[in-house]
GROMACS .gro file of C-alpha atoms in nm:
model
  444
    1MET     CA    1  16.721  -3.795   6.284
    2LYS     CA    2  16.976  -3.814   6.426
    3LYS     CA    3  17.181  -3.686   6.105
    4ASN     CA    4  16.959  -3.431   6.097
    5LEU     CA    5  17.029  -3.291   6.516
    6ILE     CA    6  17.395  -3.364   6.415
    7TYR     CA    7  17.384  -3.138   6.091
    8VAL     CA    8  17.148  -2.839   6.320
    9ALA     CA    9  17.408  -2.845   6.579
   10ILE     CA   10  17.653  -2.789   6.351
   11GLY     CA   11  17.496  -2.541   6.158
   12SER     CA   12  17.485  -2.327   6.491
   13VAL     CA   13  17.819  -2.383   6.631
   14VAL     CA   14  17.932  -2.239   6.273
   15VAL     CA   15  17.675  -1.930   6.295
   16ILE     CA   16  17.784  -1.884   6.680
   17GLY     CA   17  18.106  -1.877   6.565
   18ALA     CA   18  18.061  -1.632   6.313
   19LEU     CA   19  17.859  -1.376   6.425
   20TYR     CA   20  18.178  -1.368   6.750
   21PHE     CA   21  18.408  -1.324   6.465
   22PHE     CA   22  18.268  -1.055   6.302
   23PHE     CA   23  18.141  -0.826   6.585
   24ALA     CA   24  18.493  -0.848   6.754
   25SER     CA   25  18.697  -0.764   6.481
   26GLY     CA   26  18.423  -0.479   6.422
   27SER     CA   27  18.429  -0.373   6.767
   28ALA     CA   28  18.786  -0.415   6.782
   29GLY     CA   29  18.797  -0.088   6.491
   30VAL     CA   30  18.567   0.106   6.685
   31GLU     CA   31  18.701   0.457   6.877
   32ASN     CA   32  18.495   0.507   7.123
   33ASP     CA   33  18.687   0.815   7.183
   34ILE     CA   34  18.429   1.097   7.139
   35LEU     CA   35  18.499   1.475   6.877
   36ALA     CA   36  18.313   1.810   6.938
   37SER     CA   37  18.381   2.068   6.707
   38VAL     CA   38  18.456   2.411   6.868
   39LYS     CA   39  18.144   2.636   6.743
   40LYS     CA   40  18.047   3.030   6.716
   41GLY     CA   41  17.804   3.219   6.753
   42GLU     CA   42  17.516   3.347   6.987
   43PHE     CA   43  17.592   3.224   7.331
   44ARG     CA   44  17.283   3.206   7.609
   45VAL     CA   45  17.227   3.167   7.930
   46GLU     CA   46  16.939   3.047   7.997
   47ILE     CA   47  16.711   2.941   8.306
   48THR     CA   48  16.471   2.702   8.270
   49THR     CA   49  16.141   2.710   8.474
   50THR     CA   50  15.788   2.607   8.446
   51GLY     CA   51  15.530   2.846   8.557
   52GLU     CA   52  15.140   2.958   8.584
   53LEU     CA   53  14.925   3.190   8.370
   54GLU     CA   54  14.730   3.456   8.545
   55ALA     CA   55  14.574   3.831   8.386
   56LEU     CA   56  14.761   4.104   8.473
   57ARG     CA   57  14.493   4.290   8.577
   58SER     CA   58  14.107   4.190   8.694
   59VAL     CA   59  13.831   4.327   8.868
   60GLN     CA   60  13.659   4.213   9.195
   61VAL     CA   61  13.308   4.106   9.131
   62PHE     CA   62  13.094   4.142   9.519
   63GLY     CA   63  12.771   4.022   9.654
   64PRO     CA   64  12.541   4.292   9.844
   65ALA     CA   65  12.812   4.449  10.111
   66GLU     CA   66  12.591   4.688  10.178
   67ALA     CA   67  12.408   4.392  10.375
   68ARG     CA   68  12.566   4.399  10.633
   69ARG     CA   69  12.386   4.757  10.775
   70PHE     CA   70  12.108   4.541  10.816
   71ARG     CA   71  12.286   4.311  11.046
   72ILE     CA   72  12.310   3.993  10.760
   73GLY     CA   73  12.623   3.837  10.813
   74ASN     CA   74  12.593   3.599  10.570
   75PHE     CA   75  12.466   3.543  10.249
   76THR     CA   76  12.395   3.220  10.046
   77ILE     CA   77  12.448   3.177   9.668
   78ASP     CA   78  12.133   3.028   9.476
   79LYS     CA   79  12.241   3.007   9.078
   80MET     CA   80  12.606   3.057   8.924
   81VAL     CA   81  12.685   3.018   8.561
   82ASP     CA   82  12.962   2.779   8.549
   83GLU     CA   83  13.327   2.930   8.609
   84GLY     CA   84  13.507   3.018   8.239
   85THR     CA   85  13.178   3.142   8.130
   86VAL     CA   86  13.299   3.455   7.898
   87VAL     CA   87  13.033   3.718   7.971
   88LYS     CA   88  12.975   4.136   7.885
   89LYS     CA   89  12.936   4.368   8.098
   90GLY     CA   90  12.558   4.325   8.272
   91ASP     CA   91  12.527   3.999   8.235
   92PHE     CA   92  12.424   3.798   8.517
   93ILE     CA   93  12.684   3.549   8.717
   94CYS     CA   94  12.461   3.472   9.021
   95SER     CA   95  12.194   3.494   9.250
   96ILE     CA   96  12.154   3.521   9.633
   97ASP     CA   97  11.904   3.361   9.838
   98LYS     CA   98  11.683   3.675   9.970
   99THR     CA   99  11.460   3.520  10.252
  100GLU     CA  100  11.686   3.671  10.529
  101LEU     CA  101  11.668   4.102  10.427
  102PHE     CA  102  11.359   4.040  10.272
  103GLY     CA  103  11.199   3.919  10.617
  104ARG     CA  104  11.345   4.180  10.787
  105LEU     CA  105  11.222   4.467  10.494
  106GLU     CA  106  10.868   4.337  10.589
  107ASP     CA  107  10.978   4.416  10.969
  108ARG     CA  108  11.023   4.767  10.842
  109ARG     CA  109  10.716   4.808  10.666
  110LEU     CA  110  10.521   4.807  10.912
  111ASP     CA  111  10.704   5.022  11.064
  112LEU     CA  112  10.712   5.246  10.813
  113GLU     CA  113  10.321   5.239  10.874
  114GLN     CA  114  10.320   5.296  11.214
  115THR     CA  115  10.566   5.619  11.194
  116ARG     CA  116  10.332   5.748  10.992
  117ALA     CA  117   9.996   5.694  11.126
  118GLN     CA  118  10.155   5.822  11.461
  119TYR     CA  119  10.307   6.136  11.225
  120GLU     CA  120   9.915   6.161  11.110
  121GLN     CA  121   9.866   6.151  11.471
  122ILE     CA  122  10.090   6.396  11.589
  123GLN     CA  123   9.943   6.645  11.380
  124LEU     CA  124   9.641   6.646  11.420
  125ASP     CA  125   9.738   6.714  11.790
  126THR     CA  126   9.959   7.008  11.705
  127SER     CA  127   9.685   7.151  11.448
  128LEU     CA  128   9.421   7.086  11.770
  129ASN     CA  129   9.650   7.202  12.062
  130LEU     CA  130   9.718   7.532  11.921
  131ARG     CA  131   9.404   7.669  11.763
  132VAL     CA  132   9.276   7.634  12.143
  133GLU     CA  133   9.614   7.812  12.256
  134ARG     CA  134   9.464   8.109  11.924
  135ASP     CA  135   9.105   8.096  12.163
  136ASN     CA  136   9.294   8.188  12.416
  137ILE     CA  137   9.457   8.479  12.332
  138LEU     CA  138   9.200   8.595  12.149
  139ASN     CA  139   8.896   8.578  12.398
  140GLN     CA  140   9.202   8.733  12.613
  141GLU     CA  141   9.179   9.036  12.406
  142TYR     CA  142   8.804   9.069  12.376
  143ILE     CA  143   8.843   9.050  12.766
  144VAL     CA  144   9.103   9.319  12.802
  145GLN     CA  145   8.894   9.515  12.557
  146GLU     CA  146   8.590   9.526  12.778
  147GLN     CA  147   8.843   9.611  13.115
  148GLU     CA  148   8.970   9.944  12.918
  149LEU     CA  149   8.588   9.990  12.794
  150ILE     CA  150   8.431   9.965  13.186
  151LEU     CA  151   8.763  10.196  13.313
  152GLU     CA  152   8.666  10.459  13.053
  153GLN     CA  153   8.284  10.457  13.141
  154SER     CA  154   8.384  10.471  13.507
  155GLN     CA  155   8.504  10.826  13.532
  156PHE     CA  156   8.306  10.991  13.737
  157GLU     CA  157   8.315  10.682  13.987
  158PRO     CA  158   8.418  10.690  14.283
  159PRO     CA  159   8.796  10.672  14.311
  160ALA     CA  160   8.771  10.340  14.464
  161ILE     CA  161   8.561  10.143  14.203
  162ILE     CA  162   8.834  10.339  13.953
  163LYS     CA  163   9.091  10.157  14.157
  164GLN     CA  164   8.961   9.918  14.056
  165ASN     CA  165   8.885   9.879  13.715
  166GLU     CA  166   9.201   9.940  13.656
  167TYR     CA  167   9.342   9.643  13.849
  168ASN     CA  168   9.074   9.499  13.628
  169VAL     CA  169   9.270   9.618  13.314
  170GLU     CA  170   9.666   9.528  13.423
  171LYS     CA  171   9.525   9.204  13.479
  172ALA     CA  172   9.377   9.120  13.205
  173LYS     CA  173   9.647   9.235  12.990
  174ARG     CA  174   9.875   8.995  13.176
  175GLU     CA  175   9.714   8.728  13.117
  176LEU     CA  176   9.658   8.808  12.758
  177ASP     CA  177  10.048   8.816  12.767
  178GLN     CA  178  10.081   8.497  12.955
  179ALA     CA  179   9.827   8.329  12.678
  180ARG     CA  180  10.106   8.477  12.450
  181GLU     CA  181  10.390   8.308  12.592
  182ARG     CA  182  10.190   7.994  12.633
  183TYR     CA  183  10.105   7.992  12.253
  184ARG     CA  184  10.462   8.082  12.167
  185ILE     CA  185  10.610   7.799  12.431
  186LYS     CA  186  10.373   7.586  12.305
  187SER     CA  187  10.398   7.661  11.923
  188LEU     CA  188  10.796   7.536  11.993
  189GLN     CA  189  10.686   7.224  12.159
  190GLU     CA  190  10.486   7.133  11.913
  191LYS     CA  191  10.727   7.190  11.631
  192ALA     CA  192  10.987   6.949  11.834
  193ARG     CA  193  10.680   6.658  11.826
  194MET     CA  194  10.650   6.728  11.454
  195MET     CA  195  11.054   6.748  11.347
  196GLU     CA  196  11.116   6.419  11.587
  197ILE     CA  197  10.880   6.212  11.386
  198ALA     CA  198  10.922   6.336  11.046
  199ALA     CA  199  11.329   6.237  11.068
  200LYS     CA  200  11.233   5.908  11.241
  201LEU     CA  201  10.892   5.883  10.933
  202ARG     CA  202  11.218   5.999  10.681
  203GLU     CA  203  11.442   5.747  10.857
  204ASP     CA  204  11.208   5.449  10.776
  205GLU     CA  205  11.163   5.558  10.461
  206LEU     CA  206  11.487   5.608  10.384
  207GLU     CA  207  11.602   5.208  10.502
  208VAL     CA  208  11.331   5.080  10.341
  209ASN     CA  209  11.438   5.141  10.007
  210GLN     CA  210  11.756   5.083  10.026
  211MET     CA  211  11.637   4.782  10.152
  212VAL     CA  212  11.473   4.771   9.858
  213GLU     CA  213  11.803   4.936   9.662
  214VAL     CA  214  12.022   4.596   9.809
  215LEU     CA  215  11.731   4.355   9.750
  216ASP     CA  216  11.814   4.438   9.378
  217LYS     CA  217  12.177   4.356   9.411
  218PHE     CA  218  12.128   4.028   9.509
  219VAL     CA  219  12.117   3.943   9.181
  220VAL     CA  220  12.499   4.004   9.075
  221THR     CA  221  12.624   4.139   8.707
  222ALA     CA  222  12.922   4.129   8.527
  223PRO     CA  223  13.097   4.453   8.627
  224GLN     CA  224  13.242   4.460   8.288
  225ASP     CA  225  13.374   4.177   7.969
  226GLY     CA  226  13.563   3.920   8.126
  227MET     CA  227  13.614   3.522   8.191
  228VAL     CA  228  13.456   3.414   8.547
  229ILE     CA  229  13.668   3.265   8.816
  230TYR     CA  230  13.499   3.216   9.113
  231VAL     CA  231  13.690   3.236   9.439
  232ASP     CA  232  13.874   3.036   9.694
  233TYR     CA  233  13.730   2.990  10.057
  234ARG     CA  234  13.961   2.822  10.299
  235GLY     CA  235  14.077   2.565   9.970
  236ASN     CA  236  13.726   2.574   9.814
  237LYS     CA  237  13.582   2.720   9.533
  238VAL     CA  238  13.249   2.942   9.543
  239LYS     CA  239  12.933   2.755   9.410
  240GLU     CA  240  12.542   2.643   9.465
  241GLY     CA  241  12.486   2.631   9.804
  242SER     CA  242  12.830   2.784   9.979
  243GLN     CA  243  12.804   3.079  10.201
  244ILE     CA  244  13.012   3.408  10.178
  245THR     CA  245  13.040   3.670  10.445
  246SER     CA  246  12.896   4.027  10.426
  247TRP     CA  247  13.266   4.166  10.546
  248ASN     CA  248  13.446   4.029  10.237
  249PRO     CA  249  13.094   3.944   9.998
  250VAL     CA  250  13.382   3.910   9.706
  251VAL     CA  251  13.205   3.627   9.421
  252ALA     CA  252  13.407   3.602   9.161
  253THR     CA  253  13.708   3.785   8.970
  254LEU     CA  254  13.692   3.910   8.580
  255PRO     CA  255  14.024   3.861   8.486
  256ASP     CA  256  14.082   4.103   8.161
  257LEU     CA  257  14.199   3.866   7.912
  258THR     CA  258  14.392   4.124   7.691
  259THR     CA  259  14.733   4.122   7.895
  260MET     CA  260  14.837   3.800   8.071
  261GLN     CA  261  15.151   3.717   8.333
  262SER     CA  262  15.288   3.415   8.407
  263ILE     CA  263  15.448   3.369   8.788
  264THR     CA  264  15.715   3.078   8.777
  265TYR     CA  265  15.940   3.037   9.011
  266VAL     CA  266  16.286   3.038   9.021
  267ASN     CA  267  16.550   2.846   9.300
  268GLU     CA  268  16.788   2.999   9.509
  269VAL     CA  269  17.101   2.899   9.321
  270ASP     CA  270  16.997   3.049   8.985
  271ILE     CA  271  16.761   3.417   9.114
  272ARG     CA  272  17.094   3.590   9.145
  273ARG     CA  273  17.124   3.605   8.755
  274VAL     CA  274  16.728   3.739   8.749
  275ARG     CA  275  16.677   4.059   8.636
  276VAL     CA  276  16.423   4.352   8.557
  277GLY     CA  277  16.327   4.316   8.267
  278GLN     CA  278  16.522   4.094   8.071
  279GLN     CA  279  16.364   3.857   7.765
  280VAL     CA  280  16.185   3.526   7.832
  281GLU     CA  281  16.070   3.296   7.586
  282LEU     CA  282  15.754   3.102   7.676
  283GLY     CA  283  15.555   2.825   7.555
  284MET     CA  284  15.215   2.690   7.641
  285ASP     CA  285  15.171   2.292   7.732
  286ALA     CA  286  14.777   2.356   7.578
  287PHE     CA  287  14.949   2.497   7.273
  288PRO     CA  288  15.316   2.283   7.222
  289ASP     CA  289  15.352   2.497   6.833
  290LYS     CA  290  15.267   2.791   6.976
  291LYS     CA  291  15.552   2.978   7.115
  292TYR     CA  292  15.539   3.355   7.282
  293THR     CA  293  15.751   3.622   7.410
  294GLY     CA  294  15.776   3.746   7.724
  295GLU     CA  295  16.000   4.001   7.989
  296VAL     CA  296  16.096   3.996   8.333
  297THR     CA  297  15.848   4.289   8.580
  298LYS     CA  298  15.937   4.177   8.891
  299VAL     CA  299  16.198   3.980   9.090
  300ALA     CA  300  16.088   3.906   9.437
  301ASN     CA  301  16.284   4.019   9.783
  302VAL     CA  302  16.265   3.768   9.976
  303GLY     CA  303  16.253   3.333   9.911
  304GLN     CA  304  16.004   3.085   9.995
  305GLN     CA  305  15.939   2.749  10.037
  306ARG     CA  306  15.730   2.580   9.787
  307PRO     CA  307  15.450   2.284   9.902
  308ASN     CA  308  15.588   1.934   9.864
  309SER     CA  309  16.020   2.096   9.770
  310ASP     CA  310  16.281   2.153   9.997
  311ALA     CA  311  16.423   2.420   9.892
  312LYS     CA  312  16.348   2.777   9.886
  313VAL     CA  313  16.226   2.956   9.545
  314PHE     CA  314  16.118   3.325   9.487
  315GLU     CA  315  15.860   3.421   9.271
  316VAL     CA  316  15.907   3.589   8.921
  317MET     CA  317  15.648   3.776   8.723
  318VAL     CA  318  15.639   3.802   8.354
  319ILE     CA  319  15.470   3.974   8.117
  320VAL     CA  320  15.335   3.783   7.836
  321ASN     CA  321  15.419   3.991   7.518
  322GLU     CA  322  15.118   3.872   7.297
  323SER     CA  323  14.755   3.915   7.341
  324ASP     CA  324  14.632   3.563   7.244
  325PRO     CA  325  14.236   3.485   7.341
  326MET     CA  326  14.370   3.168   7.376
  327LEU     CA  327  14.533   3.225   7.661
  328ARG     CA  328  14.329   3.140   8.004
  329PRO     CA  329  14.429   3.163   8.379
  330SER     CA  330  14.545   2.893   8.535
  331MET     CA  331  14.727   2.767   8.173
  332THR     CA  332  15.124   2.573   8.264
  333SER     CA  333  15.349   2.732   8.090
  334SER     CA  334  15.749   2.682   7.984
  335ASN     CA  335  15.969   2.989   8.025
  336THR     CA  336  16.292   3.049   7.885
  337ILE     CA  337  16.461   3.292   8.107
  338ILE     CA  338  16.764   3.504   7.901
  339ALA     CA  339  17.000   3.541   8.233
  340ASP     CA  340  17.258   3.677   7.951
  341GLN     CA  341  17.365   3.587   7.608
  342LEU     CA  342  17.698   3.686   7.430
  343ASP     CA  343  17.750   3.731   6.996
  344ASP     CA  344  18.012   3.576   6.812
  345VAL     CA  345  18.219   3.446   7.082
  346LEU     CA  346  18.375   3.031   7.035
  347TYR     CA  347  18.204   2.804   7.244
  348VAL     CA  348  18.285   2.375   7.352
  349PRO     CA  349  18.106   2.166   7.502
  350LEU     CA  350  18.089   2.210   7.945
  351GLU     CA  351  18.219   1.771   7.928
  352ALA     CA  352  18.551   1.903   7.700
  353VAL     CA  353  18.681   2.097   7.976
  354ASN     CA  354  18.947   1.958   8.222
  355VAL     CA  355  19.160   2.095   8.597
  356GLU     CA  356  19.487   2.030   8.659
  357ASN     CA  357  19.613   2.137   8.976
  358ASP     CA  358  19.319   2.388   9.051
  359SER     CA  359  19.463   2.633   8.852
  360ILE     CA  360  19.496   2.549   8.462
  361ASN     CA  361  19.209   2.478   8.245
  362TYR     CA  362  19.265   2.233   7.945
  363VAL     CA  363  19.106   2.021   7.675
  364TYR     CA  364  19.221   1.793   7.453
  365MET     CA  365  19.272   1.845   7.100
  366ARG     CA  366  19.188   1.616   6.750
  367ASN     CA  367  19.581   1.716   6.673
  368GLY     CA  368  19.727   1.551   7.001
  369VAL     CA  369  19.774   1.865   7.188
  370LYS     CA  370  19.718   1.898   7.593
  371GLN     CA  371  19.570   2.272   7.555
  372GLU     CA  372  19.515   2.530   7.807
  373VAL     CA  373  19.224   2.737   7.791
  374LEU     CA  374  19.066   3.079   7.956
  375LEU     CA  375  18.689   2.999   8.039
  376GLY     CA  376  18.422   3.219   7.978
  377MET     CA  377  18.068   3.233   8.085
  378THR     CA  378  17.888   2.897   8.114
  379ASN     CA  379  17.579   2.754   8.048
  380ALA     CA  380  17.335   2.466   8.160
  381ASN     CA  381  17.543   2.283   7.870
  382ASP     CA  382  17.794   2.478   7.712
  383VAL     CA  383  18.164   2.736   7.862
  384VAL     CA  384  18.286   3.039   7.649
  385ILE     CA  385  18.638   2.966   7.538
  386GLU     CA  386  18.771   3.327   7.591
  387LYS     CA  387  19.183   3.237   7.473
  388GLY     CA  388  19.324   2.875   7.363
  389LEU     CA  389  19.075   2.762   7.106
  390ASN     CA  390  18.987   2.909   6.693
  391ALA     CA  391  18.660   2.831   6.516
  392GLY     CA  392  18.669   2.447   6.464
  393ASP     CA  393  18.892   2.298   6.650
  394TYR     CA  394  18.798   1.977   6.773
  395VAL     CA  395  18.843   1.872   7.153
  396TYR     CA  396  18.767   1.530   7.283
  397LEU     CA  397  18.447   1.517   7.547
  398ASN     CA  398  18.652   1.250   7.710
  399THR     CA  399  19.008   1.181   7.774
  400PRO     CA  400  19.223   0.974   7.498
  401ASN     CA  401  19.452   0.763   7.557
  402TRP     CA  402  19.701   0.890   7.469
  403GLY     CA  403  19.688   1.214   7.673
  404SER     CA  404  19.740   1.058   8.007
  405ASN     CA  405  20.140   1.206   8.077
  406LEU     CA  406  20.121   1.450   7.820
  407THR     CA  407  20.224   1.799   7.897
  408VAL     CA  408  19.965   2.108   7.903
  409ASN     CA  409  20.078   2.375   7.662
  410LEU     CA  410  20.024   2.656   7.839
  411LEU     CA  411  19.854   3.058   7.758
  412GLU     CA  412  20.168   3.248   7.740
  413GLU     CA  413  19.844   3.556   7.853
  414LEU     CA  414  19.833   3.365   8.186
  415ASN     CA  415  20.158   3.394   8.300
  416GLY     CA  416  20.161   3.539   8.698
  417LYS     CA  417  19.808   3.553   8.701
  418ARG     CA  418  19.711   3.178   8.733
  419ASN     CA  419  19.552   3.107   9.126
  420ARG     CA  420  19.625   3.510   9.208
  421ASP     CA  421  19.456   3.415   9.512
  422LYS     CA  422  19.622   3.200   9.645
  423GLN     CA  423  19.954   3.288   9.591
  424GLU     CA  424  19.906   3.656   9.745
  425GLU     CA  425  19.785   3.389  10.052
  426GLU     CA  426  20.094   3.188  10.073
  427GLU     CA  427  20.331   3.495  10.018
  428PRO     CA  428  20.331   3.641  10.349
  429VAL     CA  429  20.357   3.290  10.511
  430ALA     CA  430  20.687   3.230  10.351
  431GLU     CA  431  20.808   3.456  10.408
  432ALA     CA  432  20.734   3.479  10.827
  433SER     CA  433  20.882   3.103  10.781
  434SER     CA  434  21.238   3.260  10.624
  435ALA     CA  435  21.252   3.509  10.827
  436GLY     CA  436  21.185   3.289  11.153
  437ARG     CA  437  21.486   3.056  10.956
  438ARG     CA  438  21.715   3.332  10.998
  439SER     CA  439  21.634   3.412  11.320
  440SER     CA  440  21.740   3.082  11.463
  441MET     CA  441  22.067   3.111  11.255
  442PRO     CA  442  22.380   3.171  11.532
  443SER     CA  443  22.540   3.447  11.452
  444PRO     CA  444  22.858   3.497  11.366
   0.00000   0.00000   0.00000
């Protein structure tokens, strides 16, 4: 047993030693420097954001807004279809409780019956009153004729009797004129009464008819084809039992799913690169295999602070070029905004570029040269090289051991152009210093 333990211990020591020498020798031969080639081709500056889909156009579905004319302020929803249901024009969306308006309708119908009864009573009274006045006129005409006949037969009577008969004729004619005037005034009065009660009757009939029409609108149907999206009131979606006001009777919206847009937000650092008309590549979290294209249609001028974020962002709207029945509102989209694009240019990873004296940009090349480069556009990973390198060259992404004390191979094209602004600021200071030294020297 002891011999076996000794053999196991010796074997373990041998294995550990072999592994140590193997890995030590292998690691000694591994080169820690990382190289990258200078690539040539298309270079893009991209801004990647996350957005949310919504329909570019949508139609609001209203409840019976006309009910507020009948002093009904709130409605209660009885039944409704599920949100996301695709409906056709005229399909049922929801029904609203009619109890309050139906009670008011019954009251108005009773008022209408009373008004009709009053109308018929006034109509009868008018006929009777005017008939009495017409009879008075007819009777007075007979009296005038009678008095005129008496006057005619009294031609041979004494003058006093003749005079009396003449007075009676004049009096009868005057009373006839008064009767006719009373009839005219009475006709106007009765006509005014009839017009007043007729107007009230028409008003009551119109209100009852309008209530009946509004009752039909308590069953809300789709004004067009679309998908039902219920509106949000104070953070709560409309549902069965919810109340909506007659001043804002929107029950749902029907988005047009043929044209969608993505609402996204770009941080204040990158928003200066975003412009209307830029192309966008979109992907959907729900369909990872599908790709879409889009275009920036609107860039907000004023930033805002989103919930749970300290950074200011700007709203950007991107229209989706393709029409896909699979796209739905509120889906999450990944948006890649192509801010700039260059064709057939040289570029290297950002890690390959170093800076010396705040004005000289350089790279370490595989051939042992510390080469100055002229930089162009940058994106999140790479930078364009305008001068200093060729396609196929290799550069180090780290500082090689041999490059610490090496002199930079400068570009002649950049002589006199490095840090020009700083030099222009320092020249007046140098001139002022030299002038001060000259003025302090004693005159010969």
